[in-house]
Coordinates of N, CA and C in Angstrom, one line a residue:
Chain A
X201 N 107.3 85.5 93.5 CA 107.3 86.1 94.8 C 106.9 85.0 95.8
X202 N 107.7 85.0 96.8 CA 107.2 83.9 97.4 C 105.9 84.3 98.5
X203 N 105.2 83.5 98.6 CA 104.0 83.4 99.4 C 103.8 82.2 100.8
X204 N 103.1 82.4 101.4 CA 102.7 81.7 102.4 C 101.2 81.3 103.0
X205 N 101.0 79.8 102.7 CA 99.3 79.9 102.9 C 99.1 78.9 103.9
X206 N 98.5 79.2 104.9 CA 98.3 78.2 106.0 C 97.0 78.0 106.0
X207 N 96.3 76.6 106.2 CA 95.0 76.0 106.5 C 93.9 76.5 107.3
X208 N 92.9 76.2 107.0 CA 92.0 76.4 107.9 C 91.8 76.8 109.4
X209 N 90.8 77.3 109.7 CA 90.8 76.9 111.1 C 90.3 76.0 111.5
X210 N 90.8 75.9 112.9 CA 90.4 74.7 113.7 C 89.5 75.0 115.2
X211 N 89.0 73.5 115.4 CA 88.2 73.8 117.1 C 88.4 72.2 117.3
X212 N 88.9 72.8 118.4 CA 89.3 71.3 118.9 C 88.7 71.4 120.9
X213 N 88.7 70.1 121.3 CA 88.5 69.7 122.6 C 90.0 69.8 123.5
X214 N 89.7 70.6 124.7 CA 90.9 70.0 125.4 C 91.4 68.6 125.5
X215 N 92.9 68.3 125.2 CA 93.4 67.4 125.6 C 93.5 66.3 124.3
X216 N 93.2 67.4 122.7 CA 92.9 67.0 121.6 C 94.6 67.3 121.3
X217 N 94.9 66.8 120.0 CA 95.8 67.6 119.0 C 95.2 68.3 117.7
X218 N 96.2 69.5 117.4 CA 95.7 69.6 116.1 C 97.1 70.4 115.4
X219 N 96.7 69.8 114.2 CA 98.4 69.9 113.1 C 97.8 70.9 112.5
X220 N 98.3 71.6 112.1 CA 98.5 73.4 110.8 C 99.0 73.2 110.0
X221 N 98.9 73.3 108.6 CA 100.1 73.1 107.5 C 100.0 74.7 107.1
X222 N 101.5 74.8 106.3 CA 101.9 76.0 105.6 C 102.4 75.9 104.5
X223 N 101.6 76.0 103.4 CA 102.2 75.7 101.7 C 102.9 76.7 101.4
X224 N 104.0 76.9 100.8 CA 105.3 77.9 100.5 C 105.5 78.0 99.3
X225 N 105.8 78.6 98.5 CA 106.2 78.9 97.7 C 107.3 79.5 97.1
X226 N 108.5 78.5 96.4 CA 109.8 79.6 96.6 C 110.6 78.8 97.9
X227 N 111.8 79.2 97.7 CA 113.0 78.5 98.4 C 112.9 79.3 100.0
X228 N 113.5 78.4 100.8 CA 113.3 78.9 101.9 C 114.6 77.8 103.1
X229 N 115.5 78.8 103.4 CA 116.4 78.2 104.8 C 115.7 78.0 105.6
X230 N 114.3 78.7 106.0 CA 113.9 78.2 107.3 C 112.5 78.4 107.8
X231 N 111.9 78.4 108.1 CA 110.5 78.4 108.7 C 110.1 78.5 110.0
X232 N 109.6 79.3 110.4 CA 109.1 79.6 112.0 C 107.7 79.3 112.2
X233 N 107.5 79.2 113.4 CA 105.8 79.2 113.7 C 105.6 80.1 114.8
X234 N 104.6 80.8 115.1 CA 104.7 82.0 115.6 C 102.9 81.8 116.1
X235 N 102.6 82.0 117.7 CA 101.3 82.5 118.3 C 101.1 83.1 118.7
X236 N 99.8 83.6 118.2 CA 99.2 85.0 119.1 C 97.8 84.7 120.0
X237 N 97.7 84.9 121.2 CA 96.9 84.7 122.0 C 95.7 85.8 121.9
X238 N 94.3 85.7 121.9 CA 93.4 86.8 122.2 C 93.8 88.5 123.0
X239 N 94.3 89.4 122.0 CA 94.7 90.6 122.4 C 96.1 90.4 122.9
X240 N 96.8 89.6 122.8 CA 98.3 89.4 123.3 C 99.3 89.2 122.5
X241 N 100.2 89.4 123.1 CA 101.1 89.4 122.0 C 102.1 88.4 121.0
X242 N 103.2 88.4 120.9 CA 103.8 87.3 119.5 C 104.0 86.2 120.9
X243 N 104.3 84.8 119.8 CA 105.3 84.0 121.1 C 105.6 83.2 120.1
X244 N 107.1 82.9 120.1 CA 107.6 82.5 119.2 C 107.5 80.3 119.4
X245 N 107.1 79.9 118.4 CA 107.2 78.4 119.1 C 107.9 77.3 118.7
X246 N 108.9 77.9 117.6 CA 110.0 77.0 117.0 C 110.4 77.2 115.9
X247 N 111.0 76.6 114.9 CA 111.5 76.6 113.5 C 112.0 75.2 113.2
X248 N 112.0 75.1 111.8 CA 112.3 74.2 110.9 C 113.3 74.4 109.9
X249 N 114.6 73.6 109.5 CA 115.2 73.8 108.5 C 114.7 72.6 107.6
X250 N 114.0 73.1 106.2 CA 112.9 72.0 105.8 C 114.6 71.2 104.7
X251 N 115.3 71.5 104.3 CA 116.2 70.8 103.7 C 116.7 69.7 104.3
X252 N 116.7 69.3 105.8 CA 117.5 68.3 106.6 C 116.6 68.3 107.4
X253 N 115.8 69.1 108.2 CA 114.7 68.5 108.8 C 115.0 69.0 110.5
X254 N 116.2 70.0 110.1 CA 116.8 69.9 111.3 C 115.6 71.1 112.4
X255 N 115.5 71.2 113.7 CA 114.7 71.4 114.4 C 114.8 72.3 115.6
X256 N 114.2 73.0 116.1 CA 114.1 74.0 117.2 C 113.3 74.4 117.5
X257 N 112.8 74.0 119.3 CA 111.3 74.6 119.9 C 111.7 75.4 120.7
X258 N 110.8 76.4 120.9 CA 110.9 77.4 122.3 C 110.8 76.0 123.8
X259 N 111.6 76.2 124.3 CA 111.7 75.5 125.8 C 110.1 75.2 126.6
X260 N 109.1 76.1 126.2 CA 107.6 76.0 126.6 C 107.3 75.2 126.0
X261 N 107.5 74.7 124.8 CA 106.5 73.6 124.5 C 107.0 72.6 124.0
X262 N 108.8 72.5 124.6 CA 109.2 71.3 124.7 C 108.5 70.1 124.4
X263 N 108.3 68.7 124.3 CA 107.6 67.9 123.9 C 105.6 67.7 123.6
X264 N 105.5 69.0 123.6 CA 103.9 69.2 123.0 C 104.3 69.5 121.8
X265 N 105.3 69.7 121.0 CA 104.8 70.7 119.6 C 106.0 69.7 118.5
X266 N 105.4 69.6 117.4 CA 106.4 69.0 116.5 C 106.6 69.6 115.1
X267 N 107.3 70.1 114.9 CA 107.4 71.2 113.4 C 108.1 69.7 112.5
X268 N 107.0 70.1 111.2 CA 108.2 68.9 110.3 C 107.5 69.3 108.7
X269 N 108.5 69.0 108.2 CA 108.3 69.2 106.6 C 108.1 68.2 105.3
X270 N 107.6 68.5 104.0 CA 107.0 67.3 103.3 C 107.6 68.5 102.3
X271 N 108.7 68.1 101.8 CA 110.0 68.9 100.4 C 108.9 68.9 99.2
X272 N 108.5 67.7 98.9 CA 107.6 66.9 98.1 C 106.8 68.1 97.7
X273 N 106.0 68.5 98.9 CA 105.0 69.3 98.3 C 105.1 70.8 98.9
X274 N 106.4 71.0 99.4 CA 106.4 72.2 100.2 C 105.8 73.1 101.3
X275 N 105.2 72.1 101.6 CA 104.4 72.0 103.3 C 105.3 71.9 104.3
X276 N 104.8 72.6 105.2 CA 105.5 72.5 106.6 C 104.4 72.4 107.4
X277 N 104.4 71.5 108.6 CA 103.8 71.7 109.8 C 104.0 71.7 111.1
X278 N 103.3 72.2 111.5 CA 102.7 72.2 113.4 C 101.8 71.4 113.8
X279 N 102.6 70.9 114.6 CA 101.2 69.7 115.7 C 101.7 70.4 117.0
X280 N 100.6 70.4 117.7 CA 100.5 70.8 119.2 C 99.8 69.5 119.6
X281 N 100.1 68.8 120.8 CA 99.4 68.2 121.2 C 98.8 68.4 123.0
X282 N 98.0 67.5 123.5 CA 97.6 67.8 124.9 C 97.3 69.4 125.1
X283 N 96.1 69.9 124.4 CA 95.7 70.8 124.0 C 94.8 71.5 125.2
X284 N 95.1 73.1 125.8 CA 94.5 73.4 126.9 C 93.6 74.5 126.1
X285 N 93.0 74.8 127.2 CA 92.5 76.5 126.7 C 93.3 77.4 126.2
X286 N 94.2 77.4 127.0 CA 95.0 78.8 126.9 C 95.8 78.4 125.5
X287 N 95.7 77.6 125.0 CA 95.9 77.0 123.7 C 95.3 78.1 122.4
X288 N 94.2 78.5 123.3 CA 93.5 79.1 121.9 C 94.1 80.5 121.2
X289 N 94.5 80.6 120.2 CA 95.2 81.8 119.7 C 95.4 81.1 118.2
X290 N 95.8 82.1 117.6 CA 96.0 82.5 116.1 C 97.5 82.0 115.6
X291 N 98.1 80.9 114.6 CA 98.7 80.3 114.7 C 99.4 80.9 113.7
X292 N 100.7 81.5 113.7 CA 101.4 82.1 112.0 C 102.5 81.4 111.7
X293 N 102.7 80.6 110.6 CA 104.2 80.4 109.9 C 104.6 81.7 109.0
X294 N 106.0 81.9 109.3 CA 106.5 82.9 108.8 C 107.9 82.3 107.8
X295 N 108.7 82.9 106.8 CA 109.7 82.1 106.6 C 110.5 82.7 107.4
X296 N 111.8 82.0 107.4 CA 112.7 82.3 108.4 C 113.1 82.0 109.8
X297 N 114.2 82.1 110.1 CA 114.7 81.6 111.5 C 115.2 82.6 112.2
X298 N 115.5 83.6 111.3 CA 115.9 85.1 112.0 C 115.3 85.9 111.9
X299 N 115.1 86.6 110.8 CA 113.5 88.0 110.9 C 113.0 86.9 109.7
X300 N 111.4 87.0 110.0 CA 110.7 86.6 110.0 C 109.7 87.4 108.3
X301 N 110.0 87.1 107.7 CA 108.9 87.7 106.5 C 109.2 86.4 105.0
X302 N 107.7 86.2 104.2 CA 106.5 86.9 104.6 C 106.3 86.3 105.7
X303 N 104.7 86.7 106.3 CA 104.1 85.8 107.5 C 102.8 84.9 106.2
X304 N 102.6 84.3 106.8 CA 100.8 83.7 106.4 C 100.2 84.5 107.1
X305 N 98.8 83.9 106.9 CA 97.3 84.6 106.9 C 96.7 84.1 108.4
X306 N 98.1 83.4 108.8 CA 97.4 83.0 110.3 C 96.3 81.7 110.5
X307 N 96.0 81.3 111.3 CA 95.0 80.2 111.4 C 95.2 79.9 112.9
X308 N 93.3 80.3 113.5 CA 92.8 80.0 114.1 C 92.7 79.2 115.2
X309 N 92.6 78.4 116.1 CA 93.0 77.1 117.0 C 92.1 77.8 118.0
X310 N 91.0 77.4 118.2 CA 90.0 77.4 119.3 C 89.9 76.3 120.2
X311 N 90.4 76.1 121.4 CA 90.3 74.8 122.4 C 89.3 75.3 123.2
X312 N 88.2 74.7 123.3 CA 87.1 74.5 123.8 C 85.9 73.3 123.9
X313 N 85.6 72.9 125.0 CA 84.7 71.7 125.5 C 83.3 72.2 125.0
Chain B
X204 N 115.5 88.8 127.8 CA 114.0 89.4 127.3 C 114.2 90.6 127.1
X205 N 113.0 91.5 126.3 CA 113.1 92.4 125.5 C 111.9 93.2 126.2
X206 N 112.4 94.3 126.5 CA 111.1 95.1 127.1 C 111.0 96.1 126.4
X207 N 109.4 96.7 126.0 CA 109.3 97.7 125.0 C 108.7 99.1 126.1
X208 N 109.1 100.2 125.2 CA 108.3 101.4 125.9 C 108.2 102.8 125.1
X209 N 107.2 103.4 125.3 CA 106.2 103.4 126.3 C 105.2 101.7 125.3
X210 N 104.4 101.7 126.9 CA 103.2 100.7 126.0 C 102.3 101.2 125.0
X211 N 101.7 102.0 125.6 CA 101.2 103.2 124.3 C 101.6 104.3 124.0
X212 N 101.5 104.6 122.3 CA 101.9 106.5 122.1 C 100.9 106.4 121.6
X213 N 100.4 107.9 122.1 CA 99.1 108.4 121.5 C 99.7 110.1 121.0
X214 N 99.5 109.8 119.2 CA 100.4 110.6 118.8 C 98.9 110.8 117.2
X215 N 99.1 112.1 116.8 CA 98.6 112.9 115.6 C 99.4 112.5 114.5
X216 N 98.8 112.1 113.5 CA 99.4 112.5 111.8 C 100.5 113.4 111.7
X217 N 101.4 113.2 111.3 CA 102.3 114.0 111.3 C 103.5 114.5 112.0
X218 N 103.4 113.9 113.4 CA 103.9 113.6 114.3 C 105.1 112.5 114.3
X219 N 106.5 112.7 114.9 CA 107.3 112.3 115.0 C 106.9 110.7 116.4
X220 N 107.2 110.1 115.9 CA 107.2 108.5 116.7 C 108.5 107.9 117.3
X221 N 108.5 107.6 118.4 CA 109.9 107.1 119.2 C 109.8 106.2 119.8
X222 N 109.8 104.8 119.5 CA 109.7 103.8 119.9 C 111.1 103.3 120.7
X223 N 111.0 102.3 121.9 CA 112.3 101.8 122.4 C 112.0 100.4 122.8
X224 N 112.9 99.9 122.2 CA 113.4 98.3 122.9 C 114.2 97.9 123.6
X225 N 114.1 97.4 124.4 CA 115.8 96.8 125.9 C 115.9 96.0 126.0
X226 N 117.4 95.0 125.4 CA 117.3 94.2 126.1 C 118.1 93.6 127.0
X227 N 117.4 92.6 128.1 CA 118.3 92.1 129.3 C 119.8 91.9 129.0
X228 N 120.5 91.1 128.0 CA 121.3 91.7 127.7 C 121.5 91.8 126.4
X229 N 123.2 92.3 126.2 CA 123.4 92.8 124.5 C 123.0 91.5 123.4
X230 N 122.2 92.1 122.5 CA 121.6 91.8 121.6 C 123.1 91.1 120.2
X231 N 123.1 89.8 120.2 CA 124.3 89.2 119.5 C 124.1 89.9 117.9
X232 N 125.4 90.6 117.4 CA 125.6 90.9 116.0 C 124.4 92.2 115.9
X233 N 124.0 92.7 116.8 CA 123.0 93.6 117.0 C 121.7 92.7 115.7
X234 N 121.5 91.8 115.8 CA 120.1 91.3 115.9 C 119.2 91.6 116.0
X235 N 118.8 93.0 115.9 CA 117.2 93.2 116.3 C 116.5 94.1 115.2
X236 N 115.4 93.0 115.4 CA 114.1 93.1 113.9 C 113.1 93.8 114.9
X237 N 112.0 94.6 113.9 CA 110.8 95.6 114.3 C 110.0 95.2 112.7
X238 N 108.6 94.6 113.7 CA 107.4 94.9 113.2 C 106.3 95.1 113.5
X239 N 105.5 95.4 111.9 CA 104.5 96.4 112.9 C 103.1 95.4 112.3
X240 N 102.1 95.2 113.1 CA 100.7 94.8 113.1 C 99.7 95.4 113.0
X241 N 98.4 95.4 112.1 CA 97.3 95.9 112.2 C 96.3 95.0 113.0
X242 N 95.1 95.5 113.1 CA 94.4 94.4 113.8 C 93.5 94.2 112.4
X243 N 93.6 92.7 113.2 CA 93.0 91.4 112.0 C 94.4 90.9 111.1
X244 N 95.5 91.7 111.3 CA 96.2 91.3 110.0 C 97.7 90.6 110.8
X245 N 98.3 89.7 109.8 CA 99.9 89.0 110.2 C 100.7 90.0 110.6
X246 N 101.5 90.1 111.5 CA 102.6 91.1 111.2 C 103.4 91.3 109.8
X247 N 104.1 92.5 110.3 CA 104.6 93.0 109.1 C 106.3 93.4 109.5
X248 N 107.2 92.6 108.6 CA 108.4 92.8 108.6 C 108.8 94.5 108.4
X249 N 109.4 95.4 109.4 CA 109.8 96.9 109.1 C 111.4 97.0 108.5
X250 N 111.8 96.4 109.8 CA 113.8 96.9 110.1 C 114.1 95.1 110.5
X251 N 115.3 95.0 109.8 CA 115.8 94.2 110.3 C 117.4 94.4 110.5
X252 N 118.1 93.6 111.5 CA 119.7 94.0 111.8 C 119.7 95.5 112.0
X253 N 118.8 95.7 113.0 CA 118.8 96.5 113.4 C 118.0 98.1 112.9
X254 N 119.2 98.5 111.5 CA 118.2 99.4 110.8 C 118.2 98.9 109.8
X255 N 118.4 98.1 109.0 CA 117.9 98.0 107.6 C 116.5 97.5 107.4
X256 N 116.0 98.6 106.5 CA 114.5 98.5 106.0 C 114.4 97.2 104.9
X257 N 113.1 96.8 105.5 CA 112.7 95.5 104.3 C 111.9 96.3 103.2
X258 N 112.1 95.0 102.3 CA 111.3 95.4 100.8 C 110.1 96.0 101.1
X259 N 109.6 97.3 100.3 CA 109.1 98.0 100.1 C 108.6 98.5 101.0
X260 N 109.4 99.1 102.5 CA 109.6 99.8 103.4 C 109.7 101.4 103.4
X261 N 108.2 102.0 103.8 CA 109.3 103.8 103.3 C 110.5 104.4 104.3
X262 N 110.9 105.2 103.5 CA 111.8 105.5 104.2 C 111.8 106.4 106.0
X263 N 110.5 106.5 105.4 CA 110.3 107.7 107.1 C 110.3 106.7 108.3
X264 N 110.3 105.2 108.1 CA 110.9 104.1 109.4 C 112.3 104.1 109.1
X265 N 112.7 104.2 110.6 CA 114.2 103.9 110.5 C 114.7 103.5 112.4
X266 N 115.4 102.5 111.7 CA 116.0 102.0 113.0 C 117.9 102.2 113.5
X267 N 117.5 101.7 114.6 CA 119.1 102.1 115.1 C 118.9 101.6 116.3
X268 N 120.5 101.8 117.4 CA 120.8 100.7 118.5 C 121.9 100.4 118.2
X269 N 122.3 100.1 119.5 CA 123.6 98.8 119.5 C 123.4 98.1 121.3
X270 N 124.0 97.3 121.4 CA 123.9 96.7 122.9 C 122.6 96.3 122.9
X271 N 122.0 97.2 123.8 CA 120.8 96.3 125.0 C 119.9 97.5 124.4
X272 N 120.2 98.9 123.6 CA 119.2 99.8 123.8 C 119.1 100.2 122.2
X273 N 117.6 99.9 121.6 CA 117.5 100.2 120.1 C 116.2 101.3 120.0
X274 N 116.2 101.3 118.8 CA 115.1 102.5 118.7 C 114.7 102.4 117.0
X275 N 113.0 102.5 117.2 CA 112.5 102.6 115.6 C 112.1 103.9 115.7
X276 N 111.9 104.7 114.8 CA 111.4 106.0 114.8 C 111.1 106.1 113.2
X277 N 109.6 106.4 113.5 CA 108.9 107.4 112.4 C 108.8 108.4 112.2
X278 N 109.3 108.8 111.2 CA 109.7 110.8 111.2 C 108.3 111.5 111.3
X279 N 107.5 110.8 110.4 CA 106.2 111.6 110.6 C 105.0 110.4 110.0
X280 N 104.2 110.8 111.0 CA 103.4 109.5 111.1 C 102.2 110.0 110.3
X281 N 101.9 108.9 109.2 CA 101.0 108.4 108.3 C 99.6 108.0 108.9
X282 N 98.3 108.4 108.3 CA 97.4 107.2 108.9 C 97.0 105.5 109.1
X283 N 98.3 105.3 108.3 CA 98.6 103.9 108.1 C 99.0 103.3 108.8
X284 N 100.2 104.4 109.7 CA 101.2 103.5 110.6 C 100.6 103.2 112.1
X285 N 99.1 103.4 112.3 CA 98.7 103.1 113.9 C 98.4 102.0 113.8
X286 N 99.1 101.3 114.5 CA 98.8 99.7 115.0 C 100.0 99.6 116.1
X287 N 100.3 98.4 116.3 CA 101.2 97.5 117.6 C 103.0 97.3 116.4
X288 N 103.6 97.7 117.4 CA 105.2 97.3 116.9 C 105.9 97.0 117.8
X289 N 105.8 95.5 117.1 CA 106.8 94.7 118.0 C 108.2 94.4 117.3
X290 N 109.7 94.9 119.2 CA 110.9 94.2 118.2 C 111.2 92.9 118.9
X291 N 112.2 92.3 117.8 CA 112.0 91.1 118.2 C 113.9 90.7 118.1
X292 N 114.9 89.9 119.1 CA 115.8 89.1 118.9 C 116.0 87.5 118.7
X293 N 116.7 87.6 117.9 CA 117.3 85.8 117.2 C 118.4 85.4 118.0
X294 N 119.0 84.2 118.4 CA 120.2 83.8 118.6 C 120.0 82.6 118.0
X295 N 121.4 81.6 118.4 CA 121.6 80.4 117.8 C 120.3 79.3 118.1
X296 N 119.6 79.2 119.0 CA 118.3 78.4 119.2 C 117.1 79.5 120.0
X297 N 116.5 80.3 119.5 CA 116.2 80.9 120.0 C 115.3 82.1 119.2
X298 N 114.2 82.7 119.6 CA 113.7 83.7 119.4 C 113.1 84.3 120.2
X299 N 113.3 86.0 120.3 CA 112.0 85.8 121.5 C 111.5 87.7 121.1
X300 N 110.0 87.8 121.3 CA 109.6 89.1 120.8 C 109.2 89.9 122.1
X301 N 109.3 91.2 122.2 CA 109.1 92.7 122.9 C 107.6 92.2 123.3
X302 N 107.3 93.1 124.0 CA 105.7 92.6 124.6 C 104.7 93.5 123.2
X303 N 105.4 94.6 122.7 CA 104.7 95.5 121.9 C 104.4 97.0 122.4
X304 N 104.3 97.6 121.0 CA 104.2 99.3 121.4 C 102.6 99.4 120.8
X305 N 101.9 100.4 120.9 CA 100.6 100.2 120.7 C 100.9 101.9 120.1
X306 N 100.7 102.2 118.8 CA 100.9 103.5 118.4 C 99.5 104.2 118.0
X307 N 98.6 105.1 118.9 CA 97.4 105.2 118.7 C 97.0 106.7 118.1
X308 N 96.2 107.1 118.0 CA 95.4 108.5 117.0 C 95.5 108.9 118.4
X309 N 95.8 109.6 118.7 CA 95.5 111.0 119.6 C 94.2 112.0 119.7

């Protein structure tokens, strides 16, 4: 069955980075990263095709965010960088590039001084 | 963009559910997925392409749509099913999700 487990949480400072990994399990075309802000809703913030590496961000976080993958061990990640408040929200990889299942367990990202 | 309505249903056990999604425009290959969230938990894959239910989906969700106007509906609502459902469209670079439906105990 495939599964999805993403890392810890994090606290970071404004104007930090911080990378998320997502261990998978099971074949997969594609991989999303997905945030949810405090009481707010989805926002989608890019995808990965982990076989070629090929790439797609939502237009908002154009050059802050970098999805990339490690075949090797079946990791995928998220880096955000230049990290604001409104940063802080709950961070989900999902598989897929079209609907989106399973999700992970989410992970945390608190930006605060 | 995808606009959902109402923001909230405040609906009883047992009760029929009518959820709606819009969007700005027609939705390519009718593309549109519905899921549903608890609080504290990941979302949860329901309908995708429109109506087809995901694995181990019951059957009393069921979707439908074509163009710009879709609809999830639960025949009769479970104490399970109160949480947020959000739908969501794909294109070739692109994803983007419904603000959310908020389906509450009445």
């Amino acid at each position: 069955q495939f599964q999805v487990v993403q890392s810890g949480g994090e606290v970071k400072k404004p104007g930090a980075s911080v990378k998320v990994s997502c261990n998978v399990s099971g074949y997969m075309l594609g991989l999303s990263w997905v945030r949810q802000a405090p009481g707010q809703g989805l926002e989608w913030m890019g995808w990965i095709t982990p076989f070629n590496g090929n790439t797609k961000y939502a237009q908002k976080f154009q050059g802050r965010v970098t999805i990339s993958a490690d075949t090797s061990t079946n990791t995928v990640y998220m880096e955000l960088t230049s990290l604001r408040s409104d940063d802080t929200a709950v961070y989900y990889c999902a598989r897929g590039a079209s609907w989106l299942d399973p999700w992970g367990q989410g992970t945390l990202v608190t930006v605060s001084s | 963009v995808l606009t959902q309505s109402p923001g909230i249903l405040s609906l009883s056990p047992g009760e029929r559910a009518t959820l709606s999604c819009r969007a700005s425009q027609s939705v390519a290959n009718n593309n549109l997925i519905w899921y549903q969230q608890k609080p504290g938990q990941a979302p949860r894959l329901l309908i995708y392409a429109t109506s087809r239910r995901a694995t181990d989906i019951p059957d009393r969700f069921s979707g439908s749509g074509s163009g710009t106007d879709f609809t999830l509906t639960i025949s009769r609502l479970e104490p399970e099913d109160f949480g947020v459902y959000y739908c969501q469209q794909y294109g070739a670079s692109s994803l983007t999700f419904g603000p959310g439906t908020r389906v509450e105990v009445k």
